[in-house]
């Protein structure tokens, strides 16, 4: 298996999520996603800013309400798409992630950040409250931490983001590539079909009450055993050999 690198590469515009950037990101996320060889997607960025959020020039009064709606609708589509993809998506953050850029990090399955990274939702300071980023933040962070970020616009350091669960790991900048690659390679050792089932089930159960979640996941465990790779994994464990996945 292999992992695909998607690189936000407009550092002069602080990798802002313009409409064109969002459309490109959506296309890259969906490209050949059903291939059994594709196992992990990594989103990173060029320059000192991972992503500054929406391009504010596109949100001025020069554009009409229809254009504004399209920007936010496609952004929401991209953020939800990440969790619907059958492969894990890792954010590799080396710098500042603000507003919808912070939302992008929060929407990924895993986030690895360098020690210099920071995370903020400063929209309140310019009169545009980060309501859509709040959806991802409110599902990743404790409520009071998310609301302090949203109400003040003050940034979290990488270590604070780790402590509160916005990112998975924080490493020195010179170890960021190595750590992200290590996680990706470990994921590639598992069956794609099993990971796809597990990822979809995780996001389904997380919004359900406890009894409903256990009822649903109990059935998924049974279904998992009927999959070819489910049986292969158990047989390989019993026979003390490496599994041969069909994906």
JSON list of C-alpha atoms in Angstrom, two decimals:
[
{"chain": "A", "resi": 1, "resn": "UNK", "atom": "CA", "xyz": [0.00, 0.00, 0.00]},
{"chain": "A", "resi": 2, "resn": "UNK", "atom": "CA", "xyz": [0.99, 3.64, -0.27]},
{"chain": "A", "resi": 3, "resn": "UNK", "atom": "CA", "xyz": [0.03, 7.01, 1.11]},
{"chain": "A", "resi": 4, "resn": "UNK", "atom": "CA", "xyz": [-0.90, 10.08, -0.89]},
{"chain": "A", "resi": 5, "resn": "UNK", "atom": "CA", "xyz": [0.51, 13.48, 0.02]},
{"chain": "A", "resi": 6, "resn": "UNK", "atom": "CA", "xyz": [-1.80, 16.43, -0.55]},
{"chain": "A", "resi": 7, "resn": "UNK", "atom": "CA", "xyz": [0.15, 19.67, -0.10]},
{"chain": "A", "resi": 8, "resn": "UNK", "atom": "CA", "xyz": [-1.51, 23.06, 0.30]},
{"chain": "A", "resi": 9, "resn": "UNK", "atom": "CA", "xyz": [0.87, 25.05, -1.88]},
{"chain": "A", "resi": 10, "resn": "UNK", "atom": "CA", "xyz": [-0.09, 28.71, -1.95]},
{"chain": "A", "resi": 11, "resn": "UNK", "atom": "CA", "xyz": [2.15, 30.09, 0.82]},
{"chain": "A", "resi": 12, "resn": "UNK", "atom": "CA", "xyz": [1.95, 33.66, -0.51]},
{"chain": "A", "resi": 13, "resn": "UNK", "atom": "CA", "xyz": [-1.77, 33.59, 0.35]},
{"chain": "A", "resi": 14, "resn": "UNK", "atom": "CA", "xyz": [-1.07, 31.73, 3.62]},
{"chain": "A", "resi": 15, "resn": "UNK", "atom": "CA", "xyz": [-2.61, 28.62, 2.04]},
{"chain": "A", "resi": 16, "resn": "UNK", "atom": "CA", "xyz": [-6.07, 30.16, 2.37]},
{"chain": "A", "resi": 17, "resn": "UNK", "atom": "CA", "xyz": [-9.02, 27.92, 1.57]},
{"chain": "A", "resi": 18, "resn": "UNK", "atom": "CA", "xyz": [-10.23, 29.86, -1.46]},
{"chain": "A", "resi": 19, "resn": "UNK", "atom": "CA", "xyz": [-13.01, 28.35, -3.50]},
{"chain": "A", "resi": 20, "resn": "UNK", "atom": "CA", "xyz": [-10.42, 27.08, -6.00]},
{"chain": "A", "resi": 21, "resn": "UNK", "atom": "CA", "xyz": [-8.31, 25.58, -3.19]},
{"chain": "A", "resi": 22, "resn": "UNK", "atom": "CA", "xyz": [-11.35, 23.84, -1.68]},
{"chain": "A", "resi": 23, "resn": "UNK", "atom": "CA", "xyz": [-12.39, 22.42, -5.04]},
{"chain": "A", "resi": 24, "resn": "UNK", "atom": "CA", "xyz": [-8.86, 21.17, -5.66]},
{"chain": "A", "resi": 25, "resn": "UNK", "atom": "CA", "xyz": [-8.66, 19.65, -2.19]},
{"chain": "A", "resi": 26, "resn": "UNK", "atom": "CA", "xyz": [-11.97, 17.87, -2.73]},
{"chain": "A", "resi": 27, "resn": "UNK", "atom": "CA", "xyz": [-10.78, 16.45, -6.06]},
{"chain": "A", "resi": 28, "resn": "UNK", "atom": "CA", "xyz": [-7.48, 15.28, -4.56]},
{"chain": "A", "resi": 29, "resn": "UNK", "atom": "CA", "xyz": [-9.21, 13.60, -1.62]},
{"chain": "A", "resi": 30, "resn": "UNK", "atom": "CA", "xyz": [-11.55, 11.71, -3.96]},
{"chain": "A", "resi": 31, "resn": "UNK", "atom": "CA", "xyz": [-8.94, 10.79, -6.59]},
{"chain": "A", "resi": 32, "resn": "UNK", "atom": "CA", "xyz": [-8.77, 7.00, -7.00]},
{"chain": "A", "resi": 33, "resn": "UNK", "atom": "CA", "xyz": [-9.85, 6.65, -3.38]},
{"chain": "A", "resi": 34, "resn": "UNK", "atom": "CA", "xyz": [-11.30, 3.18, -3.95]},
{"chain": "A", "resi": 35, "resn": "UNK", "atom": "CA", "xyz": [-7.98, 1.75, -5.10]},
{"chain": "A", "resi": 36, "resn": "UNK", "atom": "CA", "xyz": [-6.92, -1.00, -2.72]},
{"chain": "A", "resi": 37, "resn": "UNK", "atom": "CA", "xyz": [-3.37, 0.33, -2.97]},
{"chain": "A", "resi": 38, "resn": "UNK", "atom": "CA", "xyz": [-4.24, 3.72, -1.47]},
{"chain": "A", "resi": 39, "resn": "UNK", "atom": "CA", "xyz": [-4.03, 3.31, 2.29]},
{"chain": "A", "resi": 40, "resn": "UNK", "atom": "CA", "xyz": [-3.44, 6.74, 3.87]},
{"chain": "A", "resi": 41, "resn": "UNK", "atom": "CA", "xyz": [-3.86, 10.39, 2.87]},
{"chain": "A", "resi": 42, "resn": "UNK", "atom": "CA", "xyz": [-1.57, 13.02, 4.39]},
{"chain": "A", "resi": 43, "resn": "UNK", "atom": "CA", "xyz": [-2.44, 16.72, 4.23]},
{"chain": "A", "resi": 44, "resn": "UNK", "atom": "CA", "xyz": [0.47, 19.12, 4.74]},
{"chain": "A", "resi": 45, "resn": "UNK", "atom": "CA", "xyz": [1.40, 22.62, 3.59]},
{"chain": "A", "resi": 46, "resn": "UNK", "atom": "CA", "xyz": [4.20, 24.78, 2.26]},
{"chain": "A", "resi": 47, "resn": "UNK", "atom": "CA", "xyz": [5.44, 27.80, 4.18]},
{"chain": "A", "resi": 48, "resn": "UNK", "atom": "CA", "xyz": [5.13, 28.94, 7.81]},
{"chain": "A", "resi": 49, "resn": "UNK", "atom": "CA", "xyz": [1.31, 28.87, 7.82]},
{"chain": "A", "resi": 50, "resn": "UNK", "atom": "CA", "xyz": [-0.43, 25.51, 7.51]},
{"chain": "A", "resi": 51, "resn": "UNK", "atom": "CA", "xyz": [-3.70, 27.20, 6.57]},
{"chain": "A", "resi": 52, "resn": "UNK", "atom": "CA", "xyz": [-5.14, 30.60, 7.43]},
{"chain": "A", "resi": 53, "resn": "UNK", "atom": "CA", "xyz": [-8.77, 29.66, 6.77]},
{"chain": "A", "resi": 54, "resn": "UNK", "atom": "CA", "xyz": [-11.05, 31.19, 4.17]},
{"chain": "A", "resi": 55, "resn": "UNK", "atom": "CA", "xyz": [-9.77, 33.76, 1.70]},
{"chain": "A", "resi": 56, "resn": "UNK", "atom": "CA", "xyz": [-11.40, 36.89, 3.12]},
{"chain": "A", "resi": 57, "resn": "UNK", "atom": "CA", "xyz": [-11.26, 38.63, -0.26]},
{"chain": "A", "resi": 58, "resn": "UNK", "atom": "CA", "xyz": [-13.89, 36.13, -1.41]},
{"chain": "A", "resi": 59, "resn": "UNK", "atom": "CA", "xyz": [-16.12, 37.03, 1.53]},
{"chain": "A", "resi": 60, "resn": "UNK", "atom": "CA", "xyz": [-16.26, 40.77, 0.93]},
{"chain": "A", "resi": 61, "resn": "UNK", "atom": "CA", "xyz": [-19.36, 42.63, -0.23]},
{"chain": "A", "resi": 62, "resn": "UNK", "atom": "CA", "xyz": [-17.94, 42.58, -3.76]},
{"chain": "A", "resi": 63, "resn": "UNK", "atom": "CA", "xyz": [-19.20, 38.99, -4.03]},
{"chain": "A", "resi": 64, "resn": "UNK", "atom": "CA", "xyz": [-22.88, 38.17, -3.68]},
{"chain": "A", "resi": 65, "resn": "UNK", "atom": "CA", "xyz": [-24.61, 35.94, -1.13]},
{"chain": "A", "resi": 66, "resn": "UNK", "atom": "CA", "xyz": [-24.76, 33.09, -3.64]},
{"chain": "A", "resi": 67, "resn": "UNK", "atom": "CA", "xyz": [-20.96, 33.05, -3.89]},
{"chain": "A", "resi": 68, "resn": "UNK", "atom": "CA", "xyz": [-20.56, 33.22, -0.11]},
{"chain": "A", "resi": 69, "resn": "UNK", "atom": "CA", "xyz": [-22.95, 30.30, 0.29]},
{"chain": "A", "resi": 70, "resn": "UNK", "atom": "CA", "xyz": [-21.02, 28.24, -2.25]},
{"chain": "A", "resi": 71, "resn": "UNK", "atom": "CA", "xyz": [-17.73, 28.81, -0.40]},
{"chain": "A", "resi": 72, "resn": "UNK", "atom": "CA", "xyz": [-19.14, 27.66, 2.93]},
{"chain": "A", "resi": 73, "resn": "UNK", "atom": "CA", "xyz": [-21.09, 24.75, 1.42]},
{"chain": "A", "resi": 74, "resn": "UNK", "atom": "CA", "xyz": [-18.04, 23.31, -0.36]},
{"chain": "A", "resi": 75, "resn": "UNK", "atom": "CA", "xyz": [-15.94, 23.82, 2.76]},
{"chain": "A", "resi": 76, "resn": "UNK", "atom": "CA", "xyz": [-18.48, 21.85, 4.82]},
{"chain": "A", "resi": 77, "resn": "UNK", "atom": "CA", "xyz": [-18.52, 19.17, 2.10]},
{"chain": "A", "resi": 78, "resn": "UNK", "atom": "CA", "xyz": [-14.73, 18.82, 2.22]},
{"chain": "A", "resi": 79, "resn": "UNK", "atom": "CA", "xyz": [-14.66, 18.63, 6.03]},
{"chain": "A", "resi": 80, "resn": "UNK", "atom": "CA", "xyz": [-17.34, 15.93, 6.17]},
{"chain": "A", "resi": 81, "resn": "UNK", "atom": "CA", "xyz": [-15.81, 14.10, 3.20]},
{"chain": "A", "resi": 82, "resn": "UNK", "atom": "CA", "xyz": [-12.61, 13.53, 5.17]},
{"chain": "A", "resi": 83, "resn": "UNK", "atom": "CA", "xyz": [-14.49, 11.44, 7.72]},
{"chain": "A", "resi": 84, "resn": "UNK", "atom": "CA", "xyz": [-16.42, 9.56, 5.02]},
{"chain": "A", "resi": 85, "resn": "UNK", "atom": "CA", "xyz": [-13.33, 8.42, 3.11]},
{"chain": "A", "resi": 86, "resn": "UNK", "atom": "CA", "xyz": [-12.41, 4.72, 3.50]},
{"chain": "A", "resi": 87, "resn": "UNK", "atom": "CA", "xyz": [-8.80, 5.53, 4.43]},
{"chain": "A", "resi": 88, "resn": "UNK", "atom": "CA", "xyz": [-7.33, 7.40, 7.41]},
{"chain": "A", "resi": 89, "resn": "UNK", "atom": "CA", "xyz": [-6.50, 11.06, 6.78]},
{"chain": "A", "resi": 90, "resn": "UNK", "atom": "CA", "xyz": [-3.56, 12.58, 8.65]},
{"chain": "A", "resi": 91, "resn": "UNK", "atom": "CA", "xyz": [-2.93, 16.31, 9.06]},
{"chain": "A", "resi": 92, "resn": "UNK", "atom": "CA", "xyz": [0.81, 17.05, 9.18]},
{"chain": "A", "resi": 93, "resn": "UNK", "atom": "CA", "xyz": [0.97, 20.53, 10.69]},
{"chain": "A", "resi": 94, "resn": "UNK", "atom": "CA", "xyz": [4.09, 22.66, 10.73]},
{"chain": "A", "resi": 95, "resn": "UNK", "atom": "CA", "xyz": [2.98, 26.20, 11.50]},
{"chain": "A", "resi": 96, "resn": "UNK", "atom": "CA", "xyz": [-0.13, 28.23, 12.17]},
{"chain": "A", "resi": 97, "resn": "UNK", "atom": "CA", "xyz": [-3.62, 26.81, 11.55]},
{"chain": "A", "resi": 98, "resn": "UNK", "atom": "CA", "xyz": [-6.42, 29.34, 11.96]},
{"chain": "A", "resi": 99, "resn": "UNK", "atom": "CA", "xyz": [-10.19, 29.47, 11.44]},
{"chain": "A", "resi": 100, "resn": "UNK", "atom": "CA", "xyz": [-11.14, 26.99, 8.67]},
{"chain": "A", "resi": 101, "resn": "UNK", "atom": "CA", "xyz": [-7.50, 25.85, 8.70]},
{"chain": "A", "resi": 102, "resn": "UNK", "atom": "CA", "xyz": [-7.95, 24.86, 12.33]},
{"chain": "A", "resi": 103, "resn": "UNK", "atom": "CA", "xyz": [-11.25, 23.25, 11.29]},
{"chain": "A", "resi": 104, "resn": "UNK", "atom": "CA", "xyz": [-9.34, 21.21, 8.71]},
{"chain": "A", "resi": 105, "resn": "UNK", "atom": "CA", "xyz": [-6.96, 19.88, 11.37]},
{"chain": "A", "resi": 106, "resn": "UNK", "atom": "CA", "xyz": [-9.85, 19.05, 13.70]},
{"chain": "A", "resi": 107, "resn": "UNK", "atom": "CA", "xyz": [-11.66, 17.22, 10.89]},
{"chain": "A", "resi": 108, "resn": "UNK", "atom": "CA", "xyz": [-8.77, 14.87, 10.10]},
{"chain": "A", "resi": 109, "resn": "UNK", "atom": "CA", "xyz": [-8.63, 11.43, 11.72]},
{"chain": "A", "resi": 110, "resn": "UNK", "atom": "CA", "xyz": [-5.10, 11.97, 13.08]},
{"chain": "A", "resi": 111, "resn": "UNK", "atom": "CA", "xyz": [-3.04, 15.16, 13.44]},
{"chain": "A", "resi": 112, "resn": "UNK", "atom": "CA", "xyz": [0.72, 15.31, 13.98]},
{"chain": "A", "resi": 113, "resn": "UNK", "atom": "CA", "xyz": [2.12, 18.76, 14.74]},
{"chain": "A", "resi": 114, "resn": "UNK", "atom": "CA", "xyz": [5.55, 20.30, 15.14]},
{"chain": "A", "resi": 115, "resn": "UNK", "atom": "CA", "xyz": [6.35, 22.07, 18.38]},
{"chain": "A", "resi": 116, "resn": "UNK", "atom": "CA", "xyz": [6.12, 25.48, 16.71]},
{"chain": "A", "resi": 117, "resn": "UNK", "atom": "CA", "xyz": [2.54, 24.94, 15.49]},
{"chain": "A", "resi": 118, "resn": "UNK", "atom": "CA", "xyz": [-0.35, 27.01, 16.82]},
{"chain": "A", "resi": 119, "resn": "UNK", "atom": "CA", "xyz": [-4.11, 26.76, 16.45]},
{"chain": "A", "resi": 120, "resn": "UNK", "atom": "CA", "xyz": [-6.71, 29.53, 16.62]},
{"chain": "A", "resi": 121, "resn": "UNK", "atom": "CA", "xyz": [-10.21, 30.58, 15.62]},
{"chain": "A", "resi": 122, "resn": "UNK", "atom": "CA", "xyz": [-9.82, 34.39, 15.47]},
{"chain": "A", "resi": 123, "resn": "UNK", "atom": "CA", "xyz": [-12.88, 35.17, 13.36]},
{"chain": "A", "resi": 124, "resn": "UNK", "atom": "CA", "xyz": [-14.56, 36.96, 16.26]},
{"chain": "A", "resi": 125, "resn": "UNK", "atom": "CA", "xyz": [-11.84, 39.63, 16.05]},
{"chain": "A", "resi": 126, "resn": "UNK", "atom": "CA", "xyz": [-12.86, 40.62, 12.52]},
{"chain": "A", "resi": 127, "resn": "UNK", "atom": "CA", "xyz": [-16.61, 40.31, 13.00]},
{"chain": "A", "resi": 128, "resn": "UNK", "atom": "CA", "xyz": [-17.01, 36.85, 11.46]},
{"chain": "A", "resi": 129, "resn": "UNK", "atom": "CA", "xyz": [-17.56, 34.32, 14.24]},
{"chain": "A", "resi": 130, "resn": "UNK", "atom": "CA", "xyz": [-16.03, 30.91, 13.41]},
{"chain": "A", "resi": 131, "resn": "UNK", "atom": "CA", "xyz": [-19.36, 29.07, 13.45]},
{"chain": "A", "resi": 132, "resn": "UNK", "atom": "CA", "xyz": [-18.47, 26.36, 10.94]},
{"chain": "A", "resi": 133, "resn": "UNK", "atom": "CA", "xyz": [-15.02, 25.71, 12.48]},
{"chain": "A", "resi": 134, "resn": "UNK", "atom": "CA", "xyz": [-16.89, 25.41, 15.79]},
{"chain": "A", "resi": 135, "resn": "UNK", "atom": "CA", "xyz": [-18.57, 22.24, 14.49]},
{"chain": "A", "resi": 136, "resn": "UNK", "atom": "CA", "xyz": [-15.23, 20.42, 14.21]},
{"chain": "A", "resi": 137, "resn": "UNK", "atom": "CA", "xyz": [-13.72, 22.08, 17.28]},
{"chain": "A", "resi": 138, "resn": "UNK", "atom": "CA", "xyz": [-16.73, 21.25, 19.44]},
{"chain": "A", "resi": 139, "resn": "UNK", "atom": "CA", "xyz": [-16.36, 17.60, 18.49]},
{"chain": "A", "resi": 140, "resn": "UNK", "atom": "CA", "xyz": [-12.60, 17.48, 19.13]},
{"chain": "A", "resi": 141, "resn": "UNK", "atom": "CA", "xyz": [-12.10, 19.63, 22.21]},
{"chain": "A", "resi": 142, "resn": "UNK", "atom": "CA", "xyz": [-13.74, 19.99, 25.62]},
{"chain": "A", "resi": 143, "resn": "UNK", "atom": "CA", "xyz": [-16.57, 22.49, 25.30]},
{"chain": "A", "resi": 144, "resn": "UNK", "atom": "CA", "xyz": [-15.05, 25.17, 27.52]},
{"chain": "A", "resi": 145, "resn": "UNK", "atom": "CA", "xyz": [-11.71, 25.01, 25.70]},
{"chain": "A", "resi": 146, "resn": "UNK", "atom": "CA", "xyz": [-13.42, 25.28, 22.31]},
{"chain": "A", "resi": 147, "resn": "UNK", "atom": "CA", "xyz": [-15.56, 28.19, 23.46]},
{"chain": "A", "resi": 148, "resn": "UNK", "atom": "CA", "xyz": [-12.60, 30.08, 24.91]},
{"chain": "A", "resi": 149, "resn": "UNK", "atom": "CA", "xyz": [-10.86, 29.74, 21.53]},
{"chain": "A", "resi": 150, "resn": "UNK", "atom": "CA", "xyz": [-14.01, 30.88, 19.72]},
{"chain": "A", "resi": 151, "resn": "UNK", "atom": "CA", "xyz": [-14.81, 33.78, 22.07]},
{"chain": "A", "resi": 152, "resn": "UNK", "atom": "CA", "xyz": [-11.28, 35.20, 22.37]},
{"chain": "A", "resi": 153, "resn": "UNK", "atom": "CA", "xyz": [-9.51, 34.19, 19.18]},
{"chain": "A", "resi": 154, "resn": "UNK", "atom": "CA", "xyz": [-6.42, 33.43, 21.27]},
{"chain": "A", "resi": 155, "resn": "UNK", "atom": "CA", "xyz": [-4.25, 30.59, 19.94]},
{"chain": "A", "resi": 156, "resn": "UNK", "atom": "CA", "xyz": [-3.45, 27.23, 21.50]},
{"chain": "A", "resi": 157, "resn": "UNK", "atom": "CA", "xyz": [0.17, 26.16, 21.48]},
{"chain": "A", "resi": 158, "resn": "UNK", "atom": "CA", "xyz": [1.03, 22.75, 20.06]},
{"chain": "A", "resi": 159, "resn": "UNK", "atom": "CA", "xyz": [1.37, 21.32, 23.58]},
{"chain": "A", "resi": 160, "resn": "UNK", "atom": "CA", "xyz": [-2.00, 22.78, 24.64]},
{"chain": "A", "resi": 161, "resn": "UNK", "atom": "CA", "xyz": [-3.58, 21.36, 21.48]},
{"chain": "A", "resi": 162, "resn": "UNK", "atom": "CA", "xyz": [-2.13, 17.96, 22.40]},
{"chain": "A", "resi": 163, "resn": "UNK", "atom": "CA", "xyz": [-3.32, 18.20, 26.00]},
{"chain": "A", "resi": 164, "resn": "UNK", "atom": "CA", "xyz": [-6.88, 19.00, 24.91]},
{"chain": "A", "resi": 165, "resn": "UNK", "atom": "CA", "xyz": [-7.04, 16.45, 22.09]},
{"chain": "A", "resi": 166, "resn": "UNK", "atom": "CA", "xyz": [-6.93, 18.64, 18.99]},
{"chain": "A", "resi": 167, "resn": "UNK", "atom": "CA", "xyz": [-3.77, 16.87, 17.78]},
{"chain": "A", "resi": 168, "resn": "UNK", "atom": "CA", "xyz": [-2.51, 13.32, 18.28]},
{"chain": "A", "resi": 169, "resn": "UNK", "atom": "CA", "xyz": [1.22, 13.96, 18.67]},
{"chain": "A", "resi": 170, "resn": "UNK", "atom": "CA", "xyz": [3.65, 16.86, 18.96]},
{"chain": "A", "resi": 171, "resn": "UNK", "atom": "CA", "xyz": [7.25, 16.37, 17.81]},
{"chain": "A", "resi": 172, "resn": "UNK", "atom": "CA", "xyz": [10.27, 18.57, 17.06]},
{"chain": "A", "resi": 173, "resn": "UNK", "atom": "CA", "xyz": [10.07, 20.12, 13.60]},
{"chain": "A", "resi": 174, "resn": "UNK", "atom": "CA", "xyz": [12.93, 17.97, 12.30]},
{"chain": "A", "resi": 175, "resn": "UNK", "atom": "CA", "xyz": [11.06, 14.81, 13.38]},
{"chain": "A", "resi": 176, "resn": "UNK", "atom": "CA", "xyz": [7.69, 15.71, 11.83]},
{"chain": "A", "resi": 177, "resn": "UNK", "atom": "CA", "xyz": [8.19, 13.87, 8.54]},
{"chain": "A", "resi": 178, "resn": "UNK", "atom": "CA", "xyz": [9.62, 10.81, 10.27]},
{"chain": "A", "resi": 179, "resn": "UNK", "atom": "CA", "xyz": [6.78, 10.55, 12.80]},
{"chain": "A", "resi": 180, "resn": "UNK", "atom": "CA", "xyz": [4.07, 11.01, 10.17]},
{"chain": "A", "resi": 181, "resn": "UNK", "atom": "CA", "xyz": [5.72, 8.40, 7.96]},
{"chain": "A", "resi": 182, "resn": "UNK", "atom": "CA", "xyz": [5.96, 5.98, 10.89]},
{"chain": "A", "resi": 183, "resn": "UNK", "atom": "CA", "xyz": [2.22, 6.26, 11.58]},
{"chain": "A", "resi": 184, "resn": "UNK", "atom": "CA", "xyz": [1.41, 5.91, 7.88]},
{"chain": "A", "resi": 185, "resn": "UNK", "atom": "CA", "xyz": [3.57, 2.82, 7.48]},
{"chain": "A", "resi": 186, "resn": "UNK", "atom": "CA", "xyz": [1.94, 1.19, 10.49]},
{"chain": "A", "resi": 187, "resn": "UNK", "atom": "CA", "xyz": [-1.51, 1.84, 9.01]},
{"chain": "A", "resi": 188, "resn": "UNK", "atom": "CA", "xyz": [-0.36, 0.33, 5.70]},
{"chain": "A", "resi": 189, "resn": "UNK", "atom": "CA", "xyz": [0.35, -2.97, 7.46]},
{"chain": "A", "resi": 190, "resn": "UNK", "atom": "CA", "xyz": [-3.37, -3.52, 8.10]},
{"chain": "A", "resi": 191, "resn": "UNK", "atom": "CA", "xyz": [-6.21, -4.54, 5.81]},
{"chain": "A", "resi": 192, "resn": "UNK", "atom": "CA", "xyz": [-7.81, -1.64, 3.96]},
{"chain": "A", "resi": 193, "resn": "UNK", "atom": "CA", "xyz": [-11.26, -3.22, 4.13]},
{"chain": "A", "resi": 194, "resn": "UNK", "atom": "CA", "xyz": [-11.03, -3.72, 7.89]},
{"chain": "A", "resi": 195, "resn": "UNK", "atom": "CA", "xyz": [-9.81, -0.16, 8.45]},
{"chain": "A", "resi": 196, "resn": "UNK", "atom": "CA", "xyz": [-12.57, 1.21, 6.22]},
{"chain": "A", "resi": 197, "resn": "UNK", "atom": "CA", "xyz": [-15.19, -0.68, 8.21]},
{"chain": "A", "resi": 198, "resn": "UNK", "atom": "CA", "xyz": [-13.67, 0.46, 11.50]},
{"chain": "A", "resi": 199, "resn": "UNK", "atom": "CA", "xyz": [-13.43, 4.12, 10.50]},
{"chain": "A", "resi": 200, "resn": "UNK", "atom": "CA", "xyz": [-17.02, 4.26, 9.23]},
{"chain": "A", "resi": 201, "resn": "UNK", "atom": "CA", "xyz": [-18.27, 2.52, 12.38]},
{"chain": "A", "resi": 202, "resn": "UNK", "atom": "CA", "xyz": [-16.35, 4.86, 14.70]},
{"chain": "A", "resi": 203, "resn": "UNK", "atom": "CA", "xyz": [-17.94, 7.97, 13.22]},
{"chain": "A", "resi": 204, "resn": "UNK", "atom": "CA", "xyz": [-21.40, 6.38, 13.24]},
{"chain": "A", "resi": 205, "resn": "UNK", "atom": "CA", "xyz": [-21.28, 5.30, 16.87]},
{"chain": "A", "resi": 206, "resn": "UNK", "atom": "CA", "xyz": [-19.72, 8.48, 18.28]},
{"chain": "A", "resi": 207, "resn": "UNK", "atom": "CA", "xyz": [-22.96, 10.44, 17.86]},
{"chain": "A", "resi": 208, "resn": "UNK", "atom": "CA", "xyz": [-25.22, 7.71, 19.31]},
{"chain": "A", "resi": 209, "resn": "UNK", "atom": "CA", "xyz": [-26.29, 7.01, 22.86]},
{"chain": "A", "resi": 210, "resn": "UNK", "atom": "CA", "xyz": [-24.45, 4.22, 24.69]},
{"chain": "A", "resi": 211, "resn": "UNK", "atom": "CA", "xyz": [-27.02, 1.44, 24.20]},
{"chain": "A", "resi": 212, "resn": "UNK", "atom": "CA", "xyz": [-27.53, 2.21, 20.51]},
{"chain": "A", "resi": 213, "resn": "UNK", "atom": "CA", "xyz": [-23.77, 2.42, 19.95]},
{"chain": "A", "resi": 214, "resn": "UNK", "atom": "CA", "xyz": [-23.16, -0.98, 21.53]},
{"chain": "A", "resi": 215, "resn": "UNK", "atom": "CA", "xyz": [-26.04, -2.58, 19.62]},
{"chain": "A", "resi": 216, "resn": "UNK", "atom": "CA", "xyz": [-24.71, -1.25, 16.33]},
{"chain": "A", "resi": 217, "resn": "UNK", "atom": "CA", "xyz": [-21.05, -2.09, 16.97]},
{"chain": "A", "resi": 218, "resn": "UNK", "atom": "CA", "xyz": [-21.94, -5.60, 18.21]},
{"chain": "A", "resi": 219, "resn": "UNK", "atom": "CA", "xyz": [-23.45, -6.30, 14.80]},
{"chain": "A", "resi": 220, "resn": "UNK", "atom": "CA", "xyz": [-20.44, -4.74, 13.06]},
{"chain": "A", "resi": 221, "resn": "UNK", "atom": "CA", "xyz": [-18.11, -7.10, 14.96]},
{"chain": "A", "resi": 222, "resn": "UNK", "atom": "CA", "xyz": [-20.16, -10.04, 13.71]},
{"chain": "A", "resi": 223, "resn": "UNK", "atom": "CA", "xyz": [-20.09, -8.64, 10.17]},
{"chain": "A", "resi": 224, "resn": "UNK", "atom": "CA", "xyz": [-16.34, -8.09, 10.46]},
{"chain": "A", "resi": 225, "resn": "UNK", "atom": "CA", "xyz": [-15.86, -11.81, 11.08]},
{"chain": "A", "resi": 226, "resn": "UNK", "atom": "CA", "xyz": [-17.59, -12.61, 7.78]},
{"chain": "A", "resi": 227, "resn": "UNK", "atom": "CA", "xyz": [-15.07, -10.56, 5.79]},
{"chain": "A", "resi": 228, "resn": "UNK", "atom": "CA", "xyz": [-12.27, -12.44, 4.07]},
{"chain": "A", "resi": 229, "resn": "UNK", "atom": "CA", "xyz": [-9.61, -10.39, 5.86]},
{"chain": "A", "resi": 230, "resn": "UNK", "atom": "CA", "xyz": [-11.40, -10.85, 9.18]},
{"chain": "A", "resi": 231, "resn": "UNK", "atom": "CA", "xyz": [-11.01, -14.62, 8.91]},
{"chain": "A", "resi": 232, "resn": "UNK", "atom": "CA", "xyz": [-7.48, -14.34, 7.48]},
{"chain": "A", "resi": 233, "resn": "UNK", "atom": "CA", "xyz": [-6.32, -12.23, 10.42]},
{"chain": "A", "resi": 234, "resn": "UNK", "atom": "CA", "xyz": [-7.64, -14.67, 13.03]},
{"chain": "A", "resi": 235, "resn": "UNK", "atom": "CA", "xyz": [-6.27, -17.71, 11.20]},
{"chain": "A", "resi": 236, "resn": "UNK", "atom": "CA", "xyz": [-2.86, -16.05, 10.84]},
{"chain": "A", "resi": 237, "resn": "UNK", "atom": "CA", "xyz": [-2.80, -15.25, 14.56]},
{"chain": "A", "resi": 238, "resn": "UNK", "atom": "CA", "xyz": [-3.68, -18.84, 15.50]},
{"chain": "A", "resi": 239, "resn": "UNK", "atom": "CA", "xyz": [-1.10, -20.20, 13.05]},
{"chain": "A", "resi": 240, "resn": "UNK", "atom": "CA", "xyz": [1.53, -17.70, 14.28]},
{"chain": "A", "resi": 241, "resn": "UNK", "atom": "CA", "xyz": [2.20, -16.25, 10.85]},
{"chain": "A", "resi": 242, "resn": "UNK", "atom": "CA", "xyz": [1.84, -12.89, 9.15]},
{"chain": "A", "resi": 243, "resn": "UNK", "atom": "CA", "xyz": [-1.58, -12.31, 7.59]},
{"chain": "A", "resi": 244, "resn": "UNK", "atom": "CA", "xyz": [-1.88, -12.00, 3.83]},
{"chain": "A", "resi": 245, "resn": "UNK", "atom": "CA", "xyz": [-4.53, -9.36, 3.24]},
{"chain": "A", "resi": 246, "resn": "UNK", "atom": "CA", "xyz": [-6.76, -9.25, 0.18]},
{"chain": "A", "resi": 247, "resn": "UNK", "atom": "CA", "xyz": [-8.05, -5.76, 1.11]}
]
